[in-house]
C-alpha atoms as a printed R data frame, in Angstrom:
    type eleno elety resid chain resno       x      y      z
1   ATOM     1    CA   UNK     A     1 -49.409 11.557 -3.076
2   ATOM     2    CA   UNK     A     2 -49.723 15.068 -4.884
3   ATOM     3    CA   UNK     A     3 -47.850 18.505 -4.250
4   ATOM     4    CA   UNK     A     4 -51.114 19.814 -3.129
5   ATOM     5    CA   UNK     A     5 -52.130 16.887 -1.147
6   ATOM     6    CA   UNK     A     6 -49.074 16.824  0.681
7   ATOM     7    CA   UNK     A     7 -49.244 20.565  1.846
8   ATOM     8    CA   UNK     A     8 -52.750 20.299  2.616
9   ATOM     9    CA   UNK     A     9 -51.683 16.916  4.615
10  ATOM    10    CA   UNK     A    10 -48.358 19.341  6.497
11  ATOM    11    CA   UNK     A    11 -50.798 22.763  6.856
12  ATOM    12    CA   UNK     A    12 -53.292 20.487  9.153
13  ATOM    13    CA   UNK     A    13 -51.077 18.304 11.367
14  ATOM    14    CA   UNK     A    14 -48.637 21.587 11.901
15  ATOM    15    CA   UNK     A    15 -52.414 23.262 13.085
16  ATOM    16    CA   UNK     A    16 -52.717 19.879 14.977
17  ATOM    17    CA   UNK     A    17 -49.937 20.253 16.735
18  ATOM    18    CA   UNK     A    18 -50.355 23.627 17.694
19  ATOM    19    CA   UNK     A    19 -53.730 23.215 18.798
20  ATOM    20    CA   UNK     A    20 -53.621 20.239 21.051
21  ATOM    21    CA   UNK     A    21 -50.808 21.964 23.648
22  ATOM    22    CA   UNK     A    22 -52.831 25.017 23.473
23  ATOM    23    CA   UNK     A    23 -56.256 23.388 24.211
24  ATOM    24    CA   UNK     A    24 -54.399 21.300 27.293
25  ATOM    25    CA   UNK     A    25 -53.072 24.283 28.921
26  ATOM    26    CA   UNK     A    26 -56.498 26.522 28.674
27  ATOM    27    CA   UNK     A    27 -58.536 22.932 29.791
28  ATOM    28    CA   UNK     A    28 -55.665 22.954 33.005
29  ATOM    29    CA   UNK     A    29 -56.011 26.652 33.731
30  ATOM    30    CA   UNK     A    30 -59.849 26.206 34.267
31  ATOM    31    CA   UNK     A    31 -59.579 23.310 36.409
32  ATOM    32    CA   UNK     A    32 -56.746 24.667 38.404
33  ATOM    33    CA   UNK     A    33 -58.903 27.625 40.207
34  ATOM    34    CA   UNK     A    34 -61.265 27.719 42.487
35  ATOM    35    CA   UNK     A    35 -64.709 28.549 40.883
36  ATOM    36    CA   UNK     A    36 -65.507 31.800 40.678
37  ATOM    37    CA   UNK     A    37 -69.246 32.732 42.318
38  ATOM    38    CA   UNK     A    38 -70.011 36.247 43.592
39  ATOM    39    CA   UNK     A    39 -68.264 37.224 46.935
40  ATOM    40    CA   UNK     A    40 -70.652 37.892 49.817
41  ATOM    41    CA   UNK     A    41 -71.381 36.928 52.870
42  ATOM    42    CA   UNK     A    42 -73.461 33.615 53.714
43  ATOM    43    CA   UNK     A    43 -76.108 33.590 56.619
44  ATOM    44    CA   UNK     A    44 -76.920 29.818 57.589
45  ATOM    45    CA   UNK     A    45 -80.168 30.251 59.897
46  ATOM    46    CA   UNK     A    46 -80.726 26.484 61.759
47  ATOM    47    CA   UNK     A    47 -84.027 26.240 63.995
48  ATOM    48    CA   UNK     A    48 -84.123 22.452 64.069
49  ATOM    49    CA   UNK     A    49 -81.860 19.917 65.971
50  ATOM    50    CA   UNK     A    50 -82.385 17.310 63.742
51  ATOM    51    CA   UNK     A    51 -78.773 16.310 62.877
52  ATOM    52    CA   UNK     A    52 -78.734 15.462 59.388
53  ATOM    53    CA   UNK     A    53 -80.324 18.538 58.589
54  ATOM    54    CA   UNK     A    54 -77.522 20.402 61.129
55  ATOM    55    CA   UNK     A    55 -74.703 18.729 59.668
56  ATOM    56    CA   UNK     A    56 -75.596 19.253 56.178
57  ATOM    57    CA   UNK     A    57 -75.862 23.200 56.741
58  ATOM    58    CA   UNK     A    58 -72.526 22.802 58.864
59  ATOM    59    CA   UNK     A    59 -70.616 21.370 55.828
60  ATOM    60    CA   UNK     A    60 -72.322 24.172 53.613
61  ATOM    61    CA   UNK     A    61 -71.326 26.654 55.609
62  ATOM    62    CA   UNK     A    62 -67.735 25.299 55.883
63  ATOM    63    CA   UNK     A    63 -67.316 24.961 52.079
64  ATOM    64    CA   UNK     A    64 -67.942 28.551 51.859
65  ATOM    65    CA   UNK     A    65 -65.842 29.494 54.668
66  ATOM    66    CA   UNK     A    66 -62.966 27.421 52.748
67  ATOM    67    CA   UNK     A    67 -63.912 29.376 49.536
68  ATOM    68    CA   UNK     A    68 -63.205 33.361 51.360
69  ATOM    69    CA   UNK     A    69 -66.858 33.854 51.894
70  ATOM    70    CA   UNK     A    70 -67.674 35.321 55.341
71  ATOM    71    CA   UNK     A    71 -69.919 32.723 57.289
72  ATOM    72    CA   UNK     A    72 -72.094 33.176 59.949
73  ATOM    73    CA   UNK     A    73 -74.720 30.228 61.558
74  ATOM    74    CA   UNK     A    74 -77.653 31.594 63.712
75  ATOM    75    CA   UNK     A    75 -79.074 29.256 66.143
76  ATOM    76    CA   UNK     A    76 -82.872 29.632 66.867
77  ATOM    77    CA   UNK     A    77 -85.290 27.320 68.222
78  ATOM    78    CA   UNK     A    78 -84.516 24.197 68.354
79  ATOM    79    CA   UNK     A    79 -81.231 24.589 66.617
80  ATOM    80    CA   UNK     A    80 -80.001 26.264 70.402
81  ATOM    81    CA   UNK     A    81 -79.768 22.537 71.401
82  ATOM    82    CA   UNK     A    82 -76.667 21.955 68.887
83  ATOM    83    CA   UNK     A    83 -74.863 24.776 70.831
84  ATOM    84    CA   UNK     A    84 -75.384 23.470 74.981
85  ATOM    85    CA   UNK     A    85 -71.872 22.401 76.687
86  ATOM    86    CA   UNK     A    86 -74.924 19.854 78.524
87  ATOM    87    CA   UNK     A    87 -76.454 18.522 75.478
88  ATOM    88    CA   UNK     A    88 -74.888 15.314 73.595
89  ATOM    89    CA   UNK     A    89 -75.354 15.297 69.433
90  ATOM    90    CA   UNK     A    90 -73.160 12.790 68.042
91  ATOM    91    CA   UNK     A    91 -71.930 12.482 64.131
92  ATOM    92    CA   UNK     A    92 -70.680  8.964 64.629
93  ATOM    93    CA   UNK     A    93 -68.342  9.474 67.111
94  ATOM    94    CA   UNK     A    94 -67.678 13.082 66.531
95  ATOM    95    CA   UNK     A    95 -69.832 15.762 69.363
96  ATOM    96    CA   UNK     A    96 -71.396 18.439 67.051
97  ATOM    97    CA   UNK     A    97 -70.523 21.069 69.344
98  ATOM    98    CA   UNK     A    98 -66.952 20.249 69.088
99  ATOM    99    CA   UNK     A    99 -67.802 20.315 65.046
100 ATOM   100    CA   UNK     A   100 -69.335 23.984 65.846
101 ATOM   101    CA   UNK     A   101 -66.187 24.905 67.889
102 ATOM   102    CA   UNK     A   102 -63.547 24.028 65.043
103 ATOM   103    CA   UNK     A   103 -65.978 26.692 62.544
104 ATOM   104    CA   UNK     A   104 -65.633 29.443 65.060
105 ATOM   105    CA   UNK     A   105 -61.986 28.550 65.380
106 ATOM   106    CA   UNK     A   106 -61.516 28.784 61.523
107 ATOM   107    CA   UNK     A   107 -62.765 32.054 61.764
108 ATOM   108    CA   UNK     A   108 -66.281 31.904 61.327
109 ATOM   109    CA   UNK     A   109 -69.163 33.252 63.826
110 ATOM   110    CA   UNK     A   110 -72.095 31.233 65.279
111 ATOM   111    CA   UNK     A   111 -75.059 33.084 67.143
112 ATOM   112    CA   UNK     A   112 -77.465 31.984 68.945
113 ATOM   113    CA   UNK     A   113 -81.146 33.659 68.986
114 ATOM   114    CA   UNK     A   114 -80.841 35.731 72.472
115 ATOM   115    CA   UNK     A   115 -84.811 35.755 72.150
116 ATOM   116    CA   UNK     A   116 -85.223 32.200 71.891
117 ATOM   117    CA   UNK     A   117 -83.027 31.805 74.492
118 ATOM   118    CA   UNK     A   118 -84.364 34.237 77.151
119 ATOM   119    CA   UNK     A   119 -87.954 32.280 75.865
120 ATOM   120    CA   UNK     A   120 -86.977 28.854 76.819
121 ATOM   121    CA   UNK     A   121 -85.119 30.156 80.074
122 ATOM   122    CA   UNK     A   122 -81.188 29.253 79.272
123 ATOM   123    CA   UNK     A   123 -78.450 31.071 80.465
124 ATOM   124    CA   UNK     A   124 -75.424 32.062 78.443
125 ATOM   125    CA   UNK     A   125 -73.102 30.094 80.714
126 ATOM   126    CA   UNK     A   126 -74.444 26.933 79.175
127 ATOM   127    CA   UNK     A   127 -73.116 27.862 75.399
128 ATOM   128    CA   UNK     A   128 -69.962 26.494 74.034
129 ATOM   129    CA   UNK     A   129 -67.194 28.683 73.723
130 ATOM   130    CA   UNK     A   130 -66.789 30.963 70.813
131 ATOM   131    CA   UNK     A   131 -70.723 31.329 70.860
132 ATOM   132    CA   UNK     A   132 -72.461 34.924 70.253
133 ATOM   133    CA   UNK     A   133 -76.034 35.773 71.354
134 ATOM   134    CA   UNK     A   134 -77.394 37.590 69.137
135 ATOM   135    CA   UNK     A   135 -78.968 40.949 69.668
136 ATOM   136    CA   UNK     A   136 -81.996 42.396 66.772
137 ATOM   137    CA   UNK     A   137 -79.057 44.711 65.868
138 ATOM   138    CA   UNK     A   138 -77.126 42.542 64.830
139 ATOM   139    CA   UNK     A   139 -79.063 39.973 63.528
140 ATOM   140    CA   UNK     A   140 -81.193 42.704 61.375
141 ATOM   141    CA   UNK     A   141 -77.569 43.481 60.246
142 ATOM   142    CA   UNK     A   142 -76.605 40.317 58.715
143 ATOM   143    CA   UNK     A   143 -80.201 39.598 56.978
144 ATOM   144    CA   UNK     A   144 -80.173 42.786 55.026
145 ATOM   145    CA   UNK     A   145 -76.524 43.138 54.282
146 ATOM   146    CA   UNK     A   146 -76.000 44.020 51.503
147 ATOM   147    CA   UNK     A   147 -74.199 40.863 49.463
148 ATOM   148    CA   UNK     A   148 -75.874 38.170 51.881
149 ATOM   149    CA   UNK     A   149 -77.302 35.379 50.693
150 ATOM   150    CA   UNK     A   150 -79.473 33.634 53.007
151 ATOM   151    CA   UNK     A   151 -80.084 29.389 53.567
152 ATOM   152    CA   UNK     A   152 -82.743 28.528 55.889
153 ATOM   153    CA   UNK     A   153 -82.910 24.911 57.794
C-alpha cells in the first residue's frame, strides 16, 4: 500500500470512528423522550355504550392523560349508561365504571350530559363517584377552548 493510500485509508476509519458514537448517542436521545405533539387539552365526547367503541376512547384518553395533556370524557346519550353505579359493562372481568373511576382518580374529569340526563329521567345519585354533570357553561367551555382538540365516539 501507498503513502497516499494509507492516509486516505487512516483519514476515513478515524471519521468512522467518530461518527458511529456520535450517530448512537443522537439515535438514543430521540428514542429516549416522549414525543413531542402540541400541548392542549383533549375532549373525548362518548354517546354510545357500545363497549369496544367506549374502551377504545378510554385508552385514548388515558394515553394522553399519561402524556401531560388535560383530559376530559363527556358522557351523552347512550354513553350515560357506562357511568350508572346500577348498570353492569364488563371488559373481561374488569367493570368499566371501575375503569372510569381509576381516570378520575389519575386526575382526569368525566361529565356526564346534565340534559341527557334530566331527558331520560336519572338522578345524580345513580353516577359513580368522581362524576360531573355537566352544565352548557361548562361544556361550551371545553368545546371552544382554546388548544382543544376534540374526538367524537
Amino acid at each position: 500500500m501507498n503513502r497516499k493510500t494509507g492516509i486516505m485509508l487512516f483519514v476515513l476509519l478515524s471519521c468512522l470512528i467518530l461518527i458511529i458514537p456520535l450517530t448512537a448517542a443522537a439515535a438514543q436521545k430521540g428514542a429516549s423522550g416522549p414525543p413531542q405533539e402540541p400541548r392542549g387539552d383533549l375532549l373525548v365526547i362518548l354517546s354510545t355504550d357500545d363497549l369496544p367503541s367506549a374502551d377504545a376512547a378510554l385508552r385514548i384518553a388515558g394515553v394522553a392523560a399519561q402524556r401531560g395533556h388535560k383530559v376530559t370524557i363527556l358522557l351523552r346519550v347512550k354513553g350515560i349508561q357506562l357511568a350508572l353505579k346500577d348498570t353492569e359493562y364488563k371488559i373481561g372481568q374488569t367493570r368499566f365504571q371501575d375503569k372510569l373511576a381509576e381516570f378520575i382518580k389519575s386526575g382526569s374529569r368525566v361529565l356526564v350530559g346534565g340534559g341527557c340526563m334530566k331527558m331520560d329521567g336519572i338522578p345524580k345519585q345513580r353516577l359513580i363517584s368522581g362524576v360531573t354533570v355537566g352544565t352548557p357553561d361548562l361544556v361550551m367551555g371545553l368545546i371552544f377552548g382554546e388548544n382543544t382538540r376534540i374526538i367524537c365516539q
